[in-house]
XYZ file of C-alpha atoms in Angstrom:
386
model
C -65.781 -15.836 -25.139
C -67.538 -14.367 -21.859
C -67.459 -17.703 -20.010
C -64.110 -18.245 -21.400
C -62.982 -17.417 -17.433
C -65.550 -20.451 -16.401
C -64.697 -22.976 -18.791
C -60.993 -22.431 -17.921
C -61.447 -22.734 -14.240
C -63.424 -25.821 -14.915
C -60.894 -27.397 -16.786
C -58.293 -27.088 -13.642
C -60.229 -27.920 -11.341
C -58.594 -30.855 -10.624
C -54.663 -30.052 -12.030
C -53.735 -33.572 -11.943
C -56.875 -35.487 -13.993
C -56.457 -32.812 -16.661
C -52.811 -32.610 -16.622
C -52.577 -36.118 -17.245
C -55.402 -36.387 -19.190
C -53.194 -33.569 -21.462
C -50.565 -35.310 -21.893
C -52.775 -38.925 -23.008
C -54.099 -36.354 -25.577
C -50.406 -35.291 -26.779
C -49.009 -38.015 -27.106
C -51.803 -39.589 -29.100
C -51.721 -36.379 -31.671
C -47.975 -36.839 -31.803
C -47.977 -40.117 -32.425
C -51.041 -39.095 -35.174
C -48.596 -36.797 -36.649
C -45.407 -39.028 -37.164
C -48.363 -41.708 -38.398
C -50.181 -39.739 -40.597
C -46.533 -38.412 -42.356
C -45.449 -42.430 -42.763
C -48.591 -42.788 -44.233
C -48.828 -40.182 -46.543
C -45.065 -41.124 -47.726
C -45.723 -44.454 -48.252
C -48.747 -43.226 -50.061
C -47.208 -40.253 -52.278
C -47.730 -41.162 -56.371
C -45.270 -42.388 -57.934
C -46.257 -40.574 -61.188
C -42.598 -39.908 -63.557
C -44.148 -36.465 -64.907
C -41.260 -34.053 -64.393
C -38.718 -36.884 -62.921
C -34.844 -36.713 -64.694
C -34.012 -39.802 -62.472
C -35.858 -42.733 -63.070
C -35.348 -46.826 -62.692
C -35.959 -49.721 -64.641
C -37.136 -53.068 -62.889
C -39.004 -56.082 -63.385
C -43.011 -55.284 -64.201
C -43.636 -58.410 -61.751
C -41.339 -57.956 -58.796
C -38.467 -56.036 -57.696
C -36.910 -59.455 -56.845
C -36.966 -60.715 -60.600
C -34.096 -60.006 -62.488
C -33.330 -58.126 -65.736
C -31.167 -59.333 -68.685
C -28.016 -57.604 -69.064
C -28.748 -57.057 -72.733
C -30.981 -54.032 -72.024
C -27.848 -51.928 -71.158
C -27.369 -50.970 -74.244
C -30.879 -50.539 -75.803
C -31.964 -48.249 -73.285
C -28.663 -46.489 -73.471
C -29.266 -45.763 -77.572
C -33.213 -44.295 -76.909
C -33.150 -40.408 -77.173
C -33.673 -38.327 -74.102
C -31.319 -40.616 -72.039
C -28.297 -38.742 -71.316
C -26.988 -42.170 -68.811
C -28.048 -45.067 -67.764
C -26.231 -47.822 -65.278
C -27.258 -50.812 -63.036
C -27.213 -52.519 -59.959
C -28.392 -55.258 -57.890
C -29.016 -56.147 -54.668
C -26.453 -58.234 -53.118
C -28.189 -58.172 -49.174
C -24.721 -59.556 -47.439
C -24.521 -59.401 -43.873
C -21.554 -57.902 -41.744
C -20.539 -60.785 -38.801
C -24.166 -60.779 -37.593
C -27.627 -60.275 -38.794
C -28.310 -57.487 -36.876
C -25.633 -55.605 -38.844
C -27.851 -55.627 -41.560
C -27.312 -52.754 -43.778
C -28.176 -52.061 -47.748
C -25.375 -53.195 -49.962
C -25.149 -53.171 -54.190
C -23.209 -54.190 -56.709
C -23.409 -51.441 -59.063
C -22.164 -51.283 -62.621
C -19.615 -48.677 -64.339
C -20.880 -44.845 -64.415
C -22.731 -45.871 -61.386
C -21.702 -42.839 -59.198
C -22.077 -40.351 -61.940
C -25.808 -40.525 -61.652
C -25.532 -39.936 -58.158
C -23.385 -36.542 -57.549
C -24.701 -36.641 -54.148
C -22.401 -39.021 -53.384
C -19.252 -37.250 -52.997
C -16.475 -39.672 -53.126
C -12.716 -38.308 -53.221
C -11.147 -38.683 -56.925
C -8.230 -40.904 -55.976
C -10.742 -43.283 -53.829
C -12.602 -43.354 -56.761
C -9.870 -43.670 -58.999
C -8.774 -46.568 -56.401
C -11.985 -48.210 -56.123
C -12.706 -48.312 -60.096
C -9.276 -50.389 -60.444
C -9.975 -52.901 -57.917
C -11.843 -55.738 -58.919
C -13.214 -56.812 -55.452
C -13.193 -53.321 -54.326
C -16.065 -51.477 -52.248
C -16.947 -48.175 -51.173
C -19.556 -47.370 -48.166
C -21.015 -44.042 -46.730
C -19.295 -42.230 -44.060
C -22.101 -43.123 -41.417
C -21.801 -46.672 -41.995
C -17.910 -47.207 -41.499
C -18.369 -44.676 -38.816
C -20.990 -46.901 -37.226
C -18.115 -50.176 -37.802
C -15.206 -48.322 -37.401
C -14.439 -48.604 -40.989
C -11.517 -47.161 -42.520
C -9.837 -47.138 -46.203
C -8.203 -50.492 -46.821
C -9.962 -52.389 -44.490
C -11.049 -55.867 -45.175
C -14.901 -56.202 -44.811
C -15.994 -59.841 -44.632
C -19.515 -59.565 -46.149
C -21.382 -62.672 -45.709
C -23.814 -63.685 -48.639
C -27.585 -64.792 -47.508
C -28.601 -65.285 -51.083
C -25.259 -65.236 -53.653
C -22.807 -68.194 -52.650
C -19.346 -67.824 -54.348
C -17.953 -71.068 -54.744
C -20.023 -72.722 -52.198
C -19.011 -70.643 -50.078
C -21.099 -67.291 -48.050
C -17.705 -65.768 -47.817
C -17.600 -62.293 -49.786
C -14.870 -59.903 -48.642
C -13.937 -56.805 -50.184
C -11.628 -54.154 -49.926
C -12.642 -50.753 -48.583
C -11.259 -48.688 -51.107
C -13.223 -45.040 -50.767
C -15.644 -43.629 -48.398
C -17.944 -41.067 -49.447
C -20.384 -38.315 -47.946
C -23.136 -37.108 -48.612
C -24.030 -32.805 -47.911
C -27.473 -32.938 -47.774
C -29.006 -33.560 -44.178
C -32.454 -34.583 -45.433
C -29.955 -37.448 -46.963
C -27.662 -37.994 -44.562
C -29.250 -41.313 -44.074
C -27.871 -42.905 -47.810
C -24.744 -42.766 -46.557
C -25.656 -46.163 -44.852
C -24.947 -47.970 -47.793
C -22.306 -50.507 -49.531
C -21.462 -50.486 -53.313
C -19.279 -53.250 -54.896
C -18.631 -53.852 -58.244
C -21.115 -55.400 -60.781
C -18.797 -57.206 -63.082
C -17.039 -58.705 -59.611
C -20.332 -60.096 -58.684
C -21.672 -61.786 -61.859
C -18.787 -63.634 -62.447
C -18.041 -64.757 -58.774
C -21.659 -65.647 -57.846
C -22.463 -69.093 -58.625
C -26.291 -69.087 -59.949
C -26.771 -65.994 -61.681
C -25.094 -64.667 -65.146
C -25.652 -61.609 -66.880
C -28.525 -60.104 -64.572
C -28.898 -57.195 -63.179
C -31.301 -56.001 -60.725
C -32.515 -52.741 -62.144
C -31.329 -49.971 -64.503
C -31.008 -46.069 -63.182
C -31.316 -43.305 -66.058
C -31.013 -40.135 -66.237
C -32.858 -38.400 -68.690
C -31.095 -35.246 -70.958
C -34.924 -33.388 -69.677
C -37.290 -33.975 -67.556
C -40.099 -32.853 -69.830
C -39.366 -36.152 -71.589
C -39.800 -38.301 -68.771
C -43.382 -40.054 -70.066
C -41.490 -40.228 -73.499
C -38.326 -42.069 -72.322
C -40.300 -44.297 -70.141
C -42.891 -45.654 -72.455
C -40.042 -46.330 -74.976
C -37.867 -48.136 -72.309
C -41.078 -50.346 -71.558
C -42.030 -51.117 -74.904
C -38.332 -52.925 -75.317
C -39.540 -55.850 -73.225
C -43.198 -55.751 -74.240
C -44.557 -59.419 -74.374
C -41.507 -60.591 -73.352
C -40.355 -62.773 -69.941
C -38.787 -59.873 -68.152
C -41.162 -57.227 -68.781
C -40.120 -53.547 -67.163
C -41.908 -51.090 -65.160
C -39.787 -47.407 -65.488
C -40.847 -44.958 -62.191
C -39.639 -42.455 -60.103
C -36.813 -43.365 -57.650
C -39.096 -42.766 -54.768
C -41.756 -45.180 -55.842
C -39.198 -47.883 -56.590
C -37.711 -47.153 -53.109
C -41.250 -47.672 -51.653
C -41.773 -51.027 -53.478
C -39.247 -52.425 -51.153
C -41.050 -51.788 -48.186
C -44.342 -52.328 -49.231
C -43.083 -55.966 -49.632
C -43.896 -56.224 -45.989
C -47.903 -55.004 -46.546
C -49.683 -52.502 -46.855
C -48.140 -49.952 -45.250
C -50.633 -47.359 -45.688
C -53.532 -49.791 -44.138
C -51.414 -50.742 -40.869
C -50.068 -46.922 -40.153
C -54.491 -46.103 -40.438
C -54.940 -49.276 -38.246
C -52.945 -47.987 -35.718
C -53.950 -44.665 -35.807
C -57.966 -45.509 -35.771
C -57.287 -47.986 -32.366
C -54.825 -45.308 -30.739
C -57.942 -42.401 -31.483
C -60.573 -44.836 -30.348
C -58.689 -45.340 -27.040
C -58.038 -41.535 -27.151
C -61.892 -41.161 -27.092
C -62.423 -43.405 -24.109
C -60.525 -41.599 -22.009
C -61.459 -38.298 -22.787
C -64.833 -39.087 -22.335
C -64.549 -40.961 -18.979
C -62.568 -38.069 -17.626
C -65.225 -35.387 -18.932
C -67.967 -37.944 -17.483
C -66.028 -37.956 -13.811
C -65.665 -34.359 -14.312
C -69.489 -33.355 -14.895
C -70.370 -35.994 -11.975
C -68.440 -34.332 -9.345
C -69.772 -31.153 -10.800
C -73.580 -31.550 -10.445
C -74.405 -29.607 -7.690
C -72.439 -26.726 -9.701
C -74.668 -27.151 -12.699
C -77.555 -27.163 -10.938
C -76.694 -23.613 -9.254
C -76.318 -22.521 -12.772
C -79.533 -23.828 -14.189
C -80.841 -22.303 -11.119
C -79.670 -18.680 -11.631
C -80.540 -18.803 -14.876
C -78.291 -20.760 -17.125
C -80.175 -22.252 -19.879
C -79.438 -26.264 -20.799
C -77.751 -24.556 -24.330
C -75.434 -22.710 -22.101
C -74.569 -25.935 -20.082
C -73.974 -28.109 -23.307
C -71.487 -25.065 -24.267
C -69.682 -24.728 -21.484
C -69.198 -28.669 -21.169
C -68.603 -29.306 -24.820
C -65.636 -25.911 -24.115
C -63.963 -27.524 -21.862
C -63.808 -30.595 -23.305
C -62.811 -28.622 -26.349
C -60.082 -27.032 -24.688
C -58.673 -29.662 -23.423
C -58.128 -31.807 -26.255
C -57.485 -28.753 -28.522
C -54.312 -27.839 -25.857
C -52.675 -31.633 -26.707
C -53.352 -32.175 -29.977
C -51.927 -27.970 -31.566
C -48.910 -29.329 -28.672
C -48.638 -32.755 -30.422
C -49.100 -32.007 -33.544
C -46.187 -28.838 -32.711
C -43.623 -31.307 -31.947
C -44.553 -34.411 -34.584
C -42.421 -32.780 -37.094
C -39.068 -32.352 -34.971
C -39.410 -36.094 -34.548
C -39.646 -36.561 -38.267
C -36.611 -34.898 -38.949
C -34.624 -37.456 -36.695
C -36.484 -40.305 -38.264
C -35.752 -38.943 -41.511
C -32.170 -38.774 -40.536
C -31.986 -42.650 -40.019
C -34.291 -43.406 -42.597
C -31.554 -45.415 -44.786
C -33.088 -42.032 -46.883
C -34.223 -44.340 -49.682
C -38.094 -43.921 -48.359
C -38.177 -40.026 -48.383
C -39.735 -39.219 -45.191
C -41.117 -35.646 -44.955
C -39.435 -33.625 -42.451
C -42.173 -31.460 -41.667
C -45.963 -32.218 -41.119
C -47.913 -32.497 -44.983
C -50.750 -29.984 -44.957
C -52.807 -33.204 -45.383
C -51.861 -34.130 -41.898
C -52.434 -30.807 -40.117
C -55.892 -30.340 -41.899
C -56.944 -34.504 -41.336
C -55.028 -33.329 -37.182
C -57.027 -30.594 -36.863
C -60.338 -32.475 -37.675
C -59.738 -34.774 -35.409
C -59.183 -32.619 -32.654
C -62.658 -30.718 -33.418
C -64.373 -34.333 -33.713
C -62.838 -35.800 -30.636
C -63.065 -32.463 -28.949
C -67.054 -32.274 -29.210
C -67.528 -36.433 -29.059
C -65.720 -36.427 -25.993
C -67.864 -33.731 -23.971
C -71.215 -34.321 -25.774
C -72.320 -37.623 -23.672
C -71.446 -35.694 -20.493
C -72.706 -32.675 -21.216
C -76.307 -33.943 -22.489
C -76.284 -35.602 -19.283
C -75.676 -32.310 -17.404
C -78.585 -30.725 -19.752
C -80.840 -33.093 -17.491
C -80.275 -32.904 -13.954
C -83.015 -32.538 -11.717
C -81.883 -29.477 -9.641
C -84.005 -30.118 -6.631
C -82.254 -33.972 -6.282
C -78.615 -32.309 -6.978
C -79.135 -29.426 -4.814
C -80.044 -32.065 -2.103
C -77.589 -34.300 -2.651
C -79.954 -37.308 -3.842
């Protein structure tokens, strides 16, 4: 701590290198931070332990279809309290960049969802009409939506009749309290029973089953005994948490996980570069300095220290300030995050421990080259100027 006053006057020497040089370093941590989060999301296990929401889908792929028939027979195994269905529909409003999630959902559908707070005569409303819908607030906020409206939902996989041409009647809009969920209210539901008999290829399918269990201490139970219904069968099932069926549909893209550490490993890389070149320029126009502390006494250990400091300091100053601000930027992405892959809205300790790693690591690669360099100067060459 004694040179504390020299490594800090070192580091300013020239205001603009290192403030710019600062804010390369914060901007890498912060983008480590919102990284590292996706990552650890898209990571999280999907284990059912302790779940009292789970859903039913196809053992092979979320886009393979379950037989109606299983309604029931999941319904009747003990520890289910309620069960429904849905399936994806993926209409588009007027344009494909008005591309939004959208359901058909079967009756009771709502019930497992009390998040979804939907006034009792919409929902009254809705339930009657046969090509009724009902969408989040943010959504027919976003289109200007309002009750009894005519949306003109355009199929990209279900024809009706030949034709693309699905439109519904907006019979309820619903909210939802929670902000960390805010984002499901950018969402469509439309009846089930509407759907399978309209659509012209498929009959009596249903994308996946939602159950709610009567205790979550029975959630291995109920699952294994949902499974074992279609065991050796053509539509086998896979029962999970909601979050890890959520994840399966973007992991359809890749591996998420991989990409988010691909990123992060070339953005740290480049991080290191530059670091290093500006500690390099640094301890070059600095030689004649060095040498006047060898000179006076300074051993090379107290040159490698005060080098290795700054370079310490510096990248220690971004990344605690990038990794500071990561998680305010999480809680707007989690905001718009459809909220169907659970973002976290804060950094996981995983993060700040893996963050704070890399800033030591970088912190000490960064300065080391340099400073070794500075360990060997010849003082008579640097005090002349050679």
């Amino acid at each position: 701590m004694k040179y504390l006053h020299l490594i800090w006057a070192s580091l300013f020497r020239s205001r603009t290198r290192t403030l710019l040089t600062l804010l390369s370093v914060f901007v890498a941590f912060f983008l480590f931070g919102m990284l590292d989060s996706v990552r650890v999301a898209f990571n999280s296990a999907g284990s059912v332990t302790g779940a009292n929401r789970m859903v039913v889908a196809s053992r092979l792929s979320i886009t393979q279809m379950l037989p109606y028939s299983l309604d029931s027979q999941i319904a009747s195994i003990p520890g289910v309290r309620k069960s429904s269905y849905a399936a994806w529909f993926g209409g588009i409003y007027r344009d494909p960049k008005n591309f939004f999630p959208n359901f058909s959902v079967g009756p009771g559908y709502l019930d497992l969802y009390p998040e979804f707070q939907l006034p009792p005569a919409q929902r009254r409303a809705w339930e009657a009409d046969r090509q009724g819908a009902i969408v989040g607030e943010a959504l027919a906020k976003k289109f200007g939506w309002k009750v009894g409206d005519t949306i003109p939902l355009q199929a990209t996989i279900f024809p009706t009749k030949g034709s693309n041409d699905w439109p519904l009647k907006l019979d309820g809009i619903f909210r939802v309290e929670d902000e960390k969920l805010k984002g499901q209210e950018q969402v469509l539901f439309f009846h089930w029973n509407y759907f399978d008999e309209a659509n012209d290829y498929v009959k009596g399918r249903v994308g996946w089953y939602v159950v709610q269990l009567s205790s979550a201490g029975a959630a291995n139970r109920v699952s294994t005994s949902i499974d074992a219904l279609s065991a050796n069968s053509d539509h086998e099932t896979k029962t999970q948490t909601e979050e890890a069926f959520n994840q399966s549909f973007a992991k359809q893209i890749g591996d998420i996980g991989l990409i988010v550490t691909a990123i992060m490993g070339a953005v740290f890389f480049t991080l290191l570069l530059l670091t290093g070149n500006t500690m390099a320029q640094a301890v070059r126009e600095r030689i004649p300095e060095l040498a006047v502390l060898k000179t006076i006494g300074f051993s090379d250990r107290s040159v490698l220290g005060l080098v290795l400091g700054e370079s310490i300091l510096l990248v220690s100053l971004g990344a605690l300030l990038g990794l500071s601000f990561a998680p305010l930027a999480m809680k707007v992405v989690t905001r718009g995050s459809g909220g169907f892959i659970q973002l976290p809205s804060s950094l996981p300790p995983e993060s700040w421990i893996a963050g704070l790693l890399l800033m030591l690591a970088f912190g000490v690669l960064a300065g080391l080259l340099p400073a070794l360099r500075g360990m060997r100067l010849n003082i008579v060459d640097a005090l002349a100027g050679r």
